[in-house]
Tab-separated table of C-alpha atoms in Angstrom:
chain	number	residue	atom	x	y	z
A	6	LYS	CA	0.517	-0.275	-0.282
A	7	ALA	CA	1.351	2.706	-1.194
A	8	VAL	CA	1.495	6.517	0.836
A	9	VAL	CA	3.023	9.455	0.150
A	10	SER	CA	3.559	12.648	2.085
A	11	THR	CA	1.895	15.215	1.582
A	12	GLN	CA	5.299	16.696	1.844
A	13	SER	CA	7.053	15.206	-0.435
A	14	THR	CA	3.720	15.708	-2.621
A	15	GLY	CA	4.744	19.080	-2.213
A	16	HIS	CA	8.119	19.814	-3.105
A	17	LEU	CA	7.826	17.121	-6.455
A	18	VAL	CA	4.505	19.966	-7.598
A	19	ASP	CA	8.266	22.314	-6.272
A	20	GLU	CA	10.105	20.337	-8.689
A	21	LEU	CA	7.926	20.034	-11.242
A	22	LEU	CA	7.052	23.191	-12.180
A	23	SER	CA	10.616	23.867	-12.395
A	24	SER	CA	11.822	21.587	-13.865
A	25	ILE	CA	8.905	21.559	-16.466
A	26	ASP	CA	10.186	22.628	-19.812
A	27	GLN	CA	10.737	18.541	-20.996
A	28	PRO	CA	6.523	18.215	-23.177
A	29	LEU	CA	5.624	15.286	-21.985
A	30	LYS	CA	7.205	11.611	-22.548
A	31	VAL	CA	4.928	8.516	-23.831
A	32	ALA	CA	4.979	4.758	-23.619
A	33	LYS	CA	2.252	1.848	-25.004
A	34	ASP	CA	1.455	-0.176	-22.557
A	35	PRO	CA	2.008	-4.007	-23.891
A	36	LYS	CA	-1.357	-5.567	-21.595
A	37	LYS	CA	-4.549	-2.740	-22.316
A	38	ASN	CA	-2.178	-1.533	-26.088
A	39	LYS	CA	-3.111	1.868	-24.983
A	40	ASP	CA	-0.988	4.648	-24.334
A	41	TYR	CA	0.002	6.366	-21.128
A	42	LEU	CA	1.555	9.646	-19.111
A	43	LEU	CA	4.757	8.731	-17.144
A	44	CYS	CA	5.531	11.446	-14.399
A	45	ASP	CA	7.041	11.131	-11.201
A	46	TYR	CA	3.854	10.498	-9.745
A	47	ASN	CA	3.580	7.269	-11.822
A	48	ARG	CA	7.180	5.898	-12.097
A	49	ASP	CA	9.220	3.664	-9.919
A	50	GLY	CA	12.554	3.714	-10.606
A	51	ASP	CA	12.898	2.451	-14.452
A	52	SER	CA	9.592	1.544	-14.068
A	53	TYR	CA	5.769	3.673	-15.292
A	54	ARG	CA	3.183	2.667	-14.114
A	55	SER	CA	-0.147	2.012	-16.507
A	56	PRO	CA	-3.399	3.084	-15.344
A	57	TRP	CA	-5.345	0.943	-18.035
A	58	SER	CA	-3.687	-2.234	-16.064
A	59	ASN	CA	-2.180	-0.892	-13.546
A	60	GLU	CA	0.703	-2.320	-14.092
A	61	PHE	CA	4.714	-1.097	-14.141
A	62	PHE	CA	6.489	-1.905	-17.715
A	63	PRO	CA	9.227	-2.241	-17.588
A	64	PRO	CA	8.355	-5.014	-15.127
A	65	ILE	CA	9.231	-4.665	-11.523
A	66	GLU	CA	8.747	-6.176	-7.811
A	67	ASP	CA	6.440	-5.272	-5.851
A	68	GLY	CA	7.050	-1.743	-7.650
A	69	ASN	CA	4.675	1.156	-5.810
A	70	ALA	CA	1.225	0.966	-6.253
A	71	PRO	CA	-2.183	2.896	-5.403
A	72	SER	CA	-4.039	1.176	-2.239
A	73	ASP	CA	-7.526	-0.706	-3.455
A	74	ARG	CA	-9.391	2.971	-2.347
A	75	MET	CA	-7.193	4.902	-4.977
A	76	ARG	CA	-7.150	2.133	-7.659
A	77	LYS	CA	-11.328	2.880	-7.612
A	78	LEU	CA	-10.817	5.935	-7.663
A	79	GLU	CA	-8.045	5.833	-10.846
A	80	GLU	CA	-10.588	4.126	-12.681
A	81	GLN	CA	-13.303	6.341	-12.447
A	82	ALA	CA	-11.253	9.495	-12.711
A	83	ASN	CA	-9.416	8.332	-16.068
A	84	ASP	CA	-12.716	7.322	-17.978
A	85	ALA	CA	-14.269	9.711	-16.844
A	86	PHE	CA	-11.439	12.199	-18.281
A	87	ASP	CA	-11.073	10.324	-21.575
A	88	VAL	CA	-14.499	11.122	-21.935
A	89	TYR	CA	-13.856	14.987	-21.053
A	90	ARG	CA	-10.412	14.349	-23.486
A	91	GLU	CA	-12.315	13.073	-25.795
A	92	GLN	CA	-14.600	16.584	-25.411
A	93	TYR	CA	-12.134	19.519	-25.720
A	94	PHE	CA	-9.322	17.542	-27.564
A	95	ASP	CA	-10.764	15.809	-30.568
A	96	GLY	CA	-7.934	13.306	-29.381
A	97	GLY	CA	-4.914	12.745	-27.660
A	98	ILE	CA	-3.783	10.909	-24.642
A	99	SER	CA	-5.245	11.595	-21.353
A	100	SER	CA	-4.052	9.375	-17.581
A	101	CYS	CA	-5.053	10.077	-14.043
A	102	TYR	CA	-2.700	9.284	-10.943
A	103	PHE	CA	-3.831	9.127	-7.552
A	104	TRP	CA	-1.724	8.041	-4.271
A	105	ASP	CA	-3.781	8.688	-0.421
A	106	GLU	CA	-1.964	10.943	1.719
A	107	GLU	CA	0.403	10.394	5.256
A	108	HIS	CA	-2.176	13.109	7.024
A	109	GLY	CA	-5.003	12.192	5.619
A	110	GLY	CA	-7.309	12.704	2.018
A	111	PHE	CA	-5.421	12.445	-1.090
A	112	SER	CA	-3.892	13.855	-3.670
A	113	GLY	CA	-3.809	12.775	-8.115
A	114	ALA	CA	-2.159	13.447	-11.095
A	115	ILE	CA	-4.470	14.453	-13.521
A	116	LEU	CA	-2.064	14.688	-17.696
A	117	ILE	CA	-3.769	15.314	-20.687
A	118	LYS	CA	-1.208	15.323	-23.691
A	119	LYS	CA	-2.102	16.612	-27.490
A	120	THR	CA	0.041	16.983	-30.183
A	121	GLY	CA	-0.900	18.416	-32.938
A	122	ASP	CA	-1.541	17.224	-36.522
A	123	LEU	CA	2.052	18.689	-39.373
A	124	LYS	CA	-0.381	21.215	-40.897
A	125	ASN	CA	1.603	24.034	-43.450
A	126	LYS	CA	4.029	23.025	-42.055
A	127	PHE	CA	3.298	23.828	-37.666
A	128	ARG	CA	3.819	21.137	-35.680
A	129	SER	CA	2.357	22.227	-32.159
A	130	SER	CA	1.600	20.008	-28.343
A	131	TRP	CA	-0.121	20.989	-26.173
A	132	ASP	CA	0.323	19.260	-22.319
A	133	SER	CA	-1.840	19.445	-19.686
A	134	ILE	CA	0.080	18.533	-16.158
A	135	HIS	CA	-2.803	19.246	-13.261
A	136	VAL	CA	-2.123	18.541	-9.424
A	137	ILE	CA	-4.985	17.936	-6.803
A	138	GLU	CA	-4.392	17.805	-3.114
A	139	ALA	CA	-7.976	16.782	-1.204
A	140	HIS	CA	-9.116	16.641	2.484
A	141	GLU	CA	-12.509	16.242	3.558
A	142	LYS	CA	-13.786	17.716	6.065
A	143	GLY	CA	-17.078	18.646	8.246
A	144	ALA	CA	-17.989	15.198	8.846
A	145	GLY	CA	-17.445	13.567	5.525
A	146	ARG	CA	-19.994	16.570	3.950
A	147	ASN	CA	-17.326	19.081	2.153
A	148	ALA	CA	-13.997	18.279	1.223
A	149	HIS	CA	-10.887	21.231	0.667
A	150	TYR	CA	-8.814	21.389	-2.284
A	151	LYS	CA	-6.194	22.450	-3.808
A	152	LEU	CA	-4.842	22.754	-7.293
A	153	ILE	CA	-1.787	23.532	-9.358
A	154	SER	CA	-2.073	23.171	-12.895
A	155	THR	CA	0.846	24.033	-15.271
A	156	VAL	CA	0.179	23.720	-19.279
A	157	MET	CA	2.558	23.758	-21.642
A	158	LEU	CA	2.439	24.628	-25.183
A	159	TRP	CA	4.875	24.539	-28.144
A	160	LEU	CA	4.402	26.270	-31.323
A	161	GLN	CA	7.430	25.440	-34.141
A	162	ASN	CA	7.184	26.247	-37.719
A	163	THR	CA	9.658	26.833	-40.956
A	164	ARG	CA	9.371	29.245	-43.640
A	165	GLU	CA	10.475	30.936	-46.778
A	166	GLY	CA	8.697	34.387	-45.321
A	167	SER	CA	10.084	33.939	-41.193
A	168	GLY	CA	13.039	31.697	-41.434
A	169	GLN	CA	13.367	29.245	-38.364
A	170	MET	CA	10.580	30.101	-35.250
A	171	ASP	CA	9.964	27.816	-32.095
A	172	LEU	CA	6.769	29.783	-29.309
A	173	GLY	CA	7.075	27.837	-26.491
A	174	GLY	CA	6.899	27.167	-23.305
A	175	SER	CA	4.258	26.818	-19.922
A	176	LEU	CA	2.499	29.245	-17.617
A	177	SER	CA	0.783	27.866	-14.251
A	178	ARG	CA	-2.244	28.908	-12.177
A	179	GLN	CA	-3.601	27.339	-8.818
A	180	VAL	CA	-7.012	27.759	-7.202
A	181	GLU	CA	-8.681	26.673	-4.056
A	182	LYS	CA	-12.035	25.458	-3.088
A	183	ASP	CA	-14.436	24.003	-0.736
A	184	LEU	CA	-17.265	21.624	-2.092
A	185	PRO	CA	-20.025	19.571	-1.261
A	186	VAL	CA	-18.909	15.537	-1.325
A	187	THR	CA	-21.069	12.478	-0.829
A	188	ALA	CA	-20.683	9.138	0.385
A	189	ASP	CA	-19.891	8.026	-3.357
A	190	MET	CA	-16.167	7.879	-4.253
A	191	PHE	CA	-17.960	9.362	-7.362
A	192	SER	CA	-18.000	13.113	-5.775
A	193	HIS	CA	-14.299	13.890	-5.828
A	194	ILE	CA	-14.395	13.397	-9.680
A	195	VAL	CA	-17.288	15.686	-10.953
A	196	ASN	CA	-15.222	18.704	-8.155
A	197	ILE	CA	-12.106	17.258	-9.213
A	198	GLY	CA	-13.476	17.092	-12.925
A	199	GLY	CA	-14.697	20.855	-12.561
A	200	MET	CA	-11.844	22.671	-11.266
A	201	VAL	CA	-9.775	21.031	-14.173
A	202	GLU	CA	-12.096	21.994	-17.057
A	203	ARG	CA	-12.319	26.058	-15.752
A	204	MET	CA	-9.126	26.140	-15.101
A	205	GLU	CA	-7.987	24.926	-18.409
A	206	ASN	CA	-10.364	27.136	-19.698
A	207	ASN	CA	-9.581	30.183	-18.611
A	208	ILE	CA	-5.635	28.902	-18.734
A	209	ARG	CA	-6.252	28.445	-22.470
A	210	GLY	CA	-7.524	32.239	-22.830
A	211	ILE	CA	-4.468	33.825	-21.392
A	212	LEU	CA	-2.027	31.550	-23.217
A	213	GLU	CA	-4.225	32.968	-26.314
A	214	THR	CA	-3.644	36.121	-25.348
A	215	VAL	CA	0.008	36.103	-23.900
A	216	TYR	CA	1.393	33.888	-26.783
A	217	PHE	CA	-0.485	35.003	-29.816
A	218	GLY	CA	-0.612	38.184	-28.407
A	219	ARG	CA	1.647	39.872	-25.850
A	220	THR	CA	4.976	37.778	-27.693
A	221	LEU	CA	3.602	39.380	-31.542
A	222	THR	CA	2.946	42.850	-29.634
A	223	VAL	CA	6.740	43.239	-28.614
A	224	LEU	CA	8.300	42.332	-32.010
A	225	ASN	CA	5.923	45.277	-32.709
A	226	ASP	CA	6.987	47.083	-30.268
A	227	MET	CA	10.932	47.235	-31.380
A	228	ARG	CA	10.311	46.851	-35.436
A	229	SER	CA	7.644	48.965	-36.706
A	230	LEU	CA	5.886	47.722	-39.606
A	231	VAL	CA	4.471	51.504	-39.840
A	232	ASP	CA	7.159	53.771	-41.002
A	233	LEU	CA	7.531	55.854	-38.733
A	234	GLU	CA	9.048	59.475	-39.869
A	235	SER	CA	5.054	59.401	-42.509
A	236	LYS	CA	3.646	58.716	-39.159
A	237	LYS	CA	5.537	61.611	-37.132
A	238	ALA	CA	4.178	64.088	-39.455
A	239	HIS	CA	1.480	62.913	-40.381
A	240	ASP	CA	0.623	63.385	-36.661
A	241	LYS	CA	1.467	66.355	-36.613
A	242	LEU	CA	-0.502	67.909	-38.972
A	243	ASN	CA	-2.844	66.500	-37.473
A	244	GLN	CA	-2.585	68.318	-34.186
B	22	SER	CA	38.337	34.982	-24.959
B	23	GLY	CA	36.189	36.993	-22.409
B	24	ILE	CA	33.426	38.192	-24.819
B	25	ASN	CA	30.695	36.213	-23.497
B	26	ALA	CA	28.833	34.786	-26.912
B	27	GLU	CA	25.546	36.269	-26.307
B	28	TYR	CA	27.044	38.911	-27.517
B	29	GLY	CA	29.643	38.077	-29.260
B	30	SER	CA	26.466	37.175	-32.210
B	31	SER	CA	25.006	39.757	-32.012
B	32	GLY	CA	24.628	43.881	-30.290
B	33	ILE	CA	24.155	45.221	-26.619
B	34	ASN	CA	24.101	49.061	-26.414
B	35	ALA	CA	26.894	50.575	-24.586
B	36	GLU	CA	26.562	55.129	-24.539
B	37	TYR	CA	29.309	56.888	-24.439
B	38	GLY	CA	28.870	61.009	-24.977
B	39	GLY	CA	25.198	59.917	-25.375
B	40	THR	CA	25.330	58.206	-28.519
B	41	PRO	CA	25.360	54.389	-28.524
B	42	ALA	CA	27.410	52.297	-29.585
B	43	LEU	CA	27.250	48.300	-30.331
B	44	VAL	CA	29.252	46.072	-28.378
B	45	THR	CA	29.260	42.888	-31.342
B	46	LYS	CA	32.091	40.279	-32.165
B	47	ASP	CA	32.795	42.676	-35.470
B	48	GLY	CA	33.807	45.546	-33.102
B	49	SER	CA	36.274	43.792	-30.516
B	50	VAL	CA	39.732	45.008	-30.438
B	51	ASP	CA	41.773	42.724	-27.721
B	52	GLY	CA	39.573	39.728	-27.927
B	53	SER	CA	37.778	41.144	-25.093
B	54	LYS	CA	36.836	44.318	-23.098
B	55	VAL	CA	37.428	46.758	-26.199
B	56	PHE	CA	35.239	47.587	-28.459
B	57	TYR	CA	35.364	49.729	-31.851
B	58	ASP	CA	32.484	51.950	-32.479
B	59	PRO	CA	33.264	53.094	-36.677
B	60	GLY	CA	30.756	55.922	-36.793
B	61	SER	CA	32.703	58.411	-33.872
B	62	ASN	CA	36.212	56.038	-34.615
B	63	LYS	CA	36.567	55.126	-31.666
B	64	ASN	CA	37.430	52.513	-29.208
B	65	PHE	CA	35.954	51.867	-25.518
B	66	THR	CA	36.293	49.637	-22.826
B	67	TYR	CA	33.188	48.325	-21.798
B	68	LYS	CA	31.675	46.985	-19.105
B	69	TYR	CA	29.831	44.237	-18.774
B	70	LEU	CA	27.804	44.444	-15.023
B	71	THR	CA	27.056	47.994	-15.899
B	72	GLY	CA	26.339	48.947	-19.320
B	73	GLU	CA	28.881	51.474	-19.950
B	74	ALA	CA	31.907	52.331	-22.001
B	75	THR	CA	34.150	54.191	-20.296
B	76	ASN	CA	37.947	55.212	-21.113
B	77	VAL	CA	36.733	56.318	-24.749
B	78	GLU	CA	39.878	56.867	-26.676
B	79	GLY	CA	41.071	57.370	-30.538
B	80	GLY	CA	39.861	54.145	-32.650
B	81	THR	CA	41.038	53.285	-35.167
B	82	ARG	CA	40.229	52.968	-38.951
B	83	ASP	CA	40.471	51.622	-42.180
B	84	ASN	CA	40.279	54.727	-44.592
B	85	GLY	CA	40.780	52.830	-47.913
B	86	ALA	CA	37.305	51.394	-47.304
B	87	GLU	CA	35.369	54.738	-45.847
B	88	LYS	CA	33.954	56.394	-47.941
B	89	TRP	CA	31.414	53.128	-48.849
B	90	ARG	CA	31.999	52.700	-45.222
B	91	LYS	CA	30.365	56.178	-45.235
B	92	ALA	CA	27.673	56.607	-47.613
B	93	VAL	CA	26.049	53.077	-45.761
B	94	GLU	CA	25.801	54.437	-42.560
B	95	ASP	CA	24.176	58.000	-44.210
B	96	ALA	CA	22.367	55.348	-45.778
B	97	LEU	CA	20.989	53.763	-43.057
B	98	ALA	CA	20.627	56.207	-40.387
B	99	GLY	CA	16.848	57.219	-42.480
B	100	TYR	CA	15.714	53.953	-42.888
B	101	LEU	CA	16.399	52.814	-38.913
B	102	LYS	CA	14.464	56.148	-38.332
B	103	ASP	CA	11.891	55.195	-40.029
B	104	ASN	CA	11.631	51.291	-38.859
B	105	PHE	CA	13.056	51.167	-35.528
B	106	PRO	CA	11.610	53.692	-32.598
B	107	ALA	CA	14.714	53.145	-31.195
B	108	PHE	CA	17.488	51.535	-31.653
B	109	GLY	CA	21.831	51.202	-31.696
B	110	SER	CA	23.983	49.977	-35.087
B	111	ALA	CA	27.507	50.113	-36.462
B	112	VAL	CA	28.085	49.194	-39.997
B	113	TYR	CA	31.707	48.990	-39.740
B	114	GLY	CA	34.557	48.911	-42.853
B	115	LYS	CA	38.029	46.967	-44.287
B	116	LEU	CA	39.843	46.989	-47.600
B	117	GLU	CA	41.739	44.025	-48.193
B	118	GLY	CA	43.077	44.295	-51.160
B	119	ASP	CA	40.597	45.258	-54.287
B	120	THR	CA	37.601	44.631	-51.823
B	121	VAL	CA	35.828	46.219	-49.795
B	122	SER	CA	33.756	44.572	-46.643
B	123	LEU	CA	31.508	46.207	-44.915
B	124	THR	CA	29.252	44.314	-42.040
B	125	VAL	CA	26.068	46.311	-40.819
B	126	ALA	CA	25.242	45.551	-37.261
B	127	ILE	CA	21.348	46.442	-36.405
B	128	GLU	CA	19.993	45.879	-32.419
B	129	ASN	CA	17.336	46.840	-30.758
B	130	HIS	CA	15.439	45.593	-27.550
B	131	LYS	CA	13.176	45.894	-24.500
B	132	TYR	CA	13.004	45.966	-21.538
B	133	ASN	CA	10.500	45.659	-19.180
B	134	PRO	CA	10.679	43.675	-15.537
B	135	ASP	CA	7.384	45.736	-14.384
B	136	ASN	CA	5.842	43.431	-16.418
B	137	PHE	CA	7.506	40.382	-17.168
B	138	TYR	CA	8.785	40.290	-20.621
B	139	CYS	CA	11.724	41.286	-22.690
B	140	GLY	CA	12.683	40.750	-25.959
B	141	LYS	CA	15.470	41.746	-28.801
B	142	TRP	CA	15.974	43.162	-32.609
B	143	THR	CA	19.242	41.973	-34.335
B	144	SER	CA	19.759	41.767	-37.553
B	145	ARG	CA	23.408	41.630	-39.157
B	146	TRP	CA	24.429	41.896	-42.905
B	147	SER	CA	28.172	41.294	-44.019
B	148	VAL	CA	28.827	42.932	-47.473
B	149	GLU	CA	31.835	41.723	-50.228
B	150	PHE	CA	31.934	44.453	-52.799
B	151	PRO	CA	34.825	44.905	-56.002
B	152	THR	CA	36.416	48.366	-55.781
B	153	SER	CA	35.837	49.506	-59.179
B	154	GLY	CA	31.989	48.543	-58.226
B	155	GLY	CA	29.783	45.729	-59.961
B	156	TYR	CA	28.139	43.166	-57.619
B	157	ALA	CA	28.307	43.000	-53.745
B	158	LYS	CA	27.323	39.573	-52.699
B	159	VAL	CA	25.327	40.974	-49.786
B	160	SER	CA	24.463	37.881	-46.937
B	161	GLY	CA	22.775	38.146	-43.988
B	162	HIS	CA	20.772	37.110	-40.761
B	163	MET	CA	17.959	38.498	-38.713
B	164	LYS	CA	17.476	37.296	-35.295
B	165	VAL	CA	14.006	37.434	-32.962
B	166	GLN	CA	13.564	36.329	-28.658
B	167	VAL	CA	10.620	37.746	-26.495
B	168	HIS	CA	10.953	36.748	-23.649
B	169	TYR	CA	7.620	36.586	-20.966
B	170	TYR	CA	7.397	35.396	-17.559
B	171	GLU	CA	4.677	36.173	-15.690
B	172	ASP	CA	3.423	33.266	-13.819
B	173	GLY	CA	5.483	30.889	-16.633
B	174	ASN	CA	7.582	30.949	-18.834
B	175	VAL	CA	6.634	31.963	-22.834
B	176	GLN	CA	9.637	32.228	-24.953
B	177	LEU	CA	9.576	33.139	-28.840
B	178	HIS	CA	13.185	32.532	-31.582
B	179	THR	CA	13.145	33.037	-34.816
B	180	LYS	CA	15.515	33.401	-37.060
B	181	LYS	CA	15.703	33.659	-41.352
B	182	SER	CA	19.439	34.202	-42.661
B	183	ALA	CA	18.736	35.702	-46.383
B	184	GLU	CA	21.714	36.242	-49.624
B	185	GLU	CA	21.316	38.195	-53.063
B	186	SER	CA	23.409	39.635	-55.088
B	187	VAL	CA	23.331	43.984	-54.617
B	188	GLN	CA	24.599	46.207	-58.025
B	189	MET	CA	26.717	48.722	-56.981
B	190	GLY	CA	26.814	51.298	-58.694
B	191	SER	CA	28.536	54.338	-57.593
B	192	VAL	CA	29.427	55.198	-54.411
B	193	GLU	CA	25.844	56.413	-53.177
B	194	GLU	CA	23.823	54.242	-55.491
B	195	GLY	CA	25.549	51.236	-53.962
B	196	ALA	CA	23.711	52.017	-50.337
B	197	ARG	CA	20.701	53.044	-51.782
B	198	ASN	CA	20.608	49.728	-53.409
B	199	LEU	CA	22.177	47.656	-50.274
B	200	VAL	CA	19.723	49.496	-47.178
B	201	GLU	CA	16.786	49.288	-50.037
B	202	PHE	CA	17.340	45.333	-49.790
B	203	ILE	CA	18.470	45.202	-46.548
B	204	GLY	CA	15.138	47.229	-45.449
B	205	ARG	CA	13.475	45.106	-47.844
B	206	ALA	CA	14.430	41.440	-46.485
B	207	GLU	CA	13.471	42.669	-42.507
B	208	ARG	CA	10.142	44.646	-43.444
B	209	GLU	CA	9.217	41.135	-45.266
B	210	TYR	CA	10.231	38.935	-42.003
B	211	GLN	CA	8.501	40.912	-39.834
B	212	LEU	CA	6.042	40.158	-42.218
B	213	GLY	CA	6.342	37.317	-42.348
B	214	ILE	CA	6.416	36.373	-38.450
B	215	ASN	CA	2.974	38.438	-38.223
B	216	GLU	CA	1.462	36.194	-40.758
B	217	ASN	CA	2.760	32.499	-38.834
B	218	TYR	CA	0.813	34.144	-35.606
B	219	ARG	CA	-2.349	35.266	-37.632
B	220	GLU	CA	-2.196	31.525	-39.270
B	221	MET	CA	-1.709	29.964	-34.991
B	222	SER	CA	-4.473	31.021	-33.316
B	223	ALA	CA	-6.290	30.846	-35.961
B	224	THR	CA	-6.032	27.465	-36.979
B	225	THR	CA	-2.538	25.390	-35.038
B	226	PHE	CA	-3.754	26.537	-31.655
B	227	LYS	CA	-8.094	26.876	-32.106
B	228	SER	CA	-7.247	22.570	-32.989
B	229	LEU	CA	-5.561	21.357	-30.642
B	230	ARG	CA	-7.990	22.238	-27.506
B	231	ARG	CA	-11.729	23.401	-27.988
B	232	ALA	CA	-12.447	26.975	-26.112
B	233	LEU	CA	-15.689	24.998	-25.708
B	234	PRO	CA	-17.100	21.361	-26.416
B	235	ILE	CA	-18.330	20.947	-29.793
B	236	THR	CA	-21.343	21.234	-27.769
B	237	LYS	CA	-21.106	24.500	-26.349
B	238	ASN	CA	-21.109	23.768	-22.384
B	239	LEU	CA	-19.450	21.945	-20.022
B	240	VAL	CA	-19.317	19.427	-19.106
B	241	ASP	CA	-21.519	17.359	-16.445
B	242	TRP	CA	-19.420	15.245	-14.453
B	243	HIS	CA	-22.966	13.430	-13.074
B	244	LYS	CA	-23.571	12.506	-16.219
B	245	LEU	CA	-20.360	10.388	-17.252
B	246	HIS	CA	-20.847	8.359	-13.188
B	247	SER	CA	-23.792	6.330	-15.212
B	248	LEU	CA	-20.790	4.887	-17.966
B	249	ASN	CA	-18.483	3.389	-14.188
B	250	ILE	CA	-22.401	1.820	-12.818
B	251	GLY	CA	-22.626	0.130	-16.951
B	252	ARG	CA	-18.872	-0.507	-16.162
B	253	ASP	CA	-18.746	-1.921	-13.350
B	254	LEU	CA	-22.112	-4.082	-14.416
B	255	MET	CA	-20.582	-5.243	-17.439
B	256	ASN	CA	-17.221	-6.278	-14.782
B	257	ARG	CA	-19.441	-8.388	-13.206
B	258	THR	CA	-21.757	-10.619	-15.699
B	259	THR	CA	-18.117	-11.384	-17.552
């Protein structure tokens, strides 16, 4: 039965945030013939646990496996996020991992990866990493959730007009919320799913503004596409 | 060599007597801290930590190339004023036998830590032609870097190379043609980047992740539970 303490989770999140500059890696579960995403939360040595078969590949003895309760939560989360992923990403890969916390409550990681089709010489990819911490309170009627989300977005292109271009990086945001829960474990999935969805929608909007607005404005501020001397003369005339 | 590679390949601004001077590999005098500003024909010592130019003293100009170098510098000044809100630039020149070599360096940058961003434009053009005129071999590259770092880390890196044969004719004509080519190449590059952005935001980005599901509504997470009930039933009966 695997238990990861809150302290090391926080530490892992910090590490994860500071080391995020590589897109998520993918491996194939040979038993279920399905792709899954790799991160520190499903890792044990050089092996990674698949959320589909719950087995490590390459196989190892006594790998860091979740408790039965967390495994059940994982199965429900993976099924639900499969649907979410299809509705927003129309493809891609998702993987959810959950684990008990030493001092009560549980944590999870929800990963999503979408690689864009090579179109007009553009390569692109979106990688989400959502880390959630949950603590039940109020005699089991509410839970407090903390979500830290990072989205990596990469766009690359080689074209005659613009040469070689790379636009990439990541943005992070976090949110905390108290939400009602029931005896049914799935109420956690409803809560977490809603938080992740709203968070991703929010970050998507910010990415759009920062990537395609802000970075381009900086370029066009450094060199003007409008003839500056003519503009000065024009402005003077219109004073 | 004491030159930081970043400075070596492009340039940054130094100021002395109110005139910005570029710090470039082409202008290095001692391979370390002393640089030459061709416009004023002066050497200066560059203080990397403060960005100051100190110890200004007379430089060594290659007079053999000067009439071409000066003509290009003058023609370039008009182009720069028209296209760059701010800039640093340098035109280096030397004569080797019958061959004139000029190097045009242009730089502009933005530094805005309050708003968590910075950016840099650098372009560098190498020109070679015989003293008799004819055609000049021009080759160079343009680079743009932008860094945005509020609650994240986003970077734009782009680079483009270009080459051309430019007709030299008289000294003034040659300078005009050269600057006209540079202007055209740099404008085309900037337009190309802008065009890429239009396509990225209109198509590429949208096809990665929708703003909302096709239903135009948020996911009904409660509904997804019945999937699991169905799955549990299936598992029990098999």
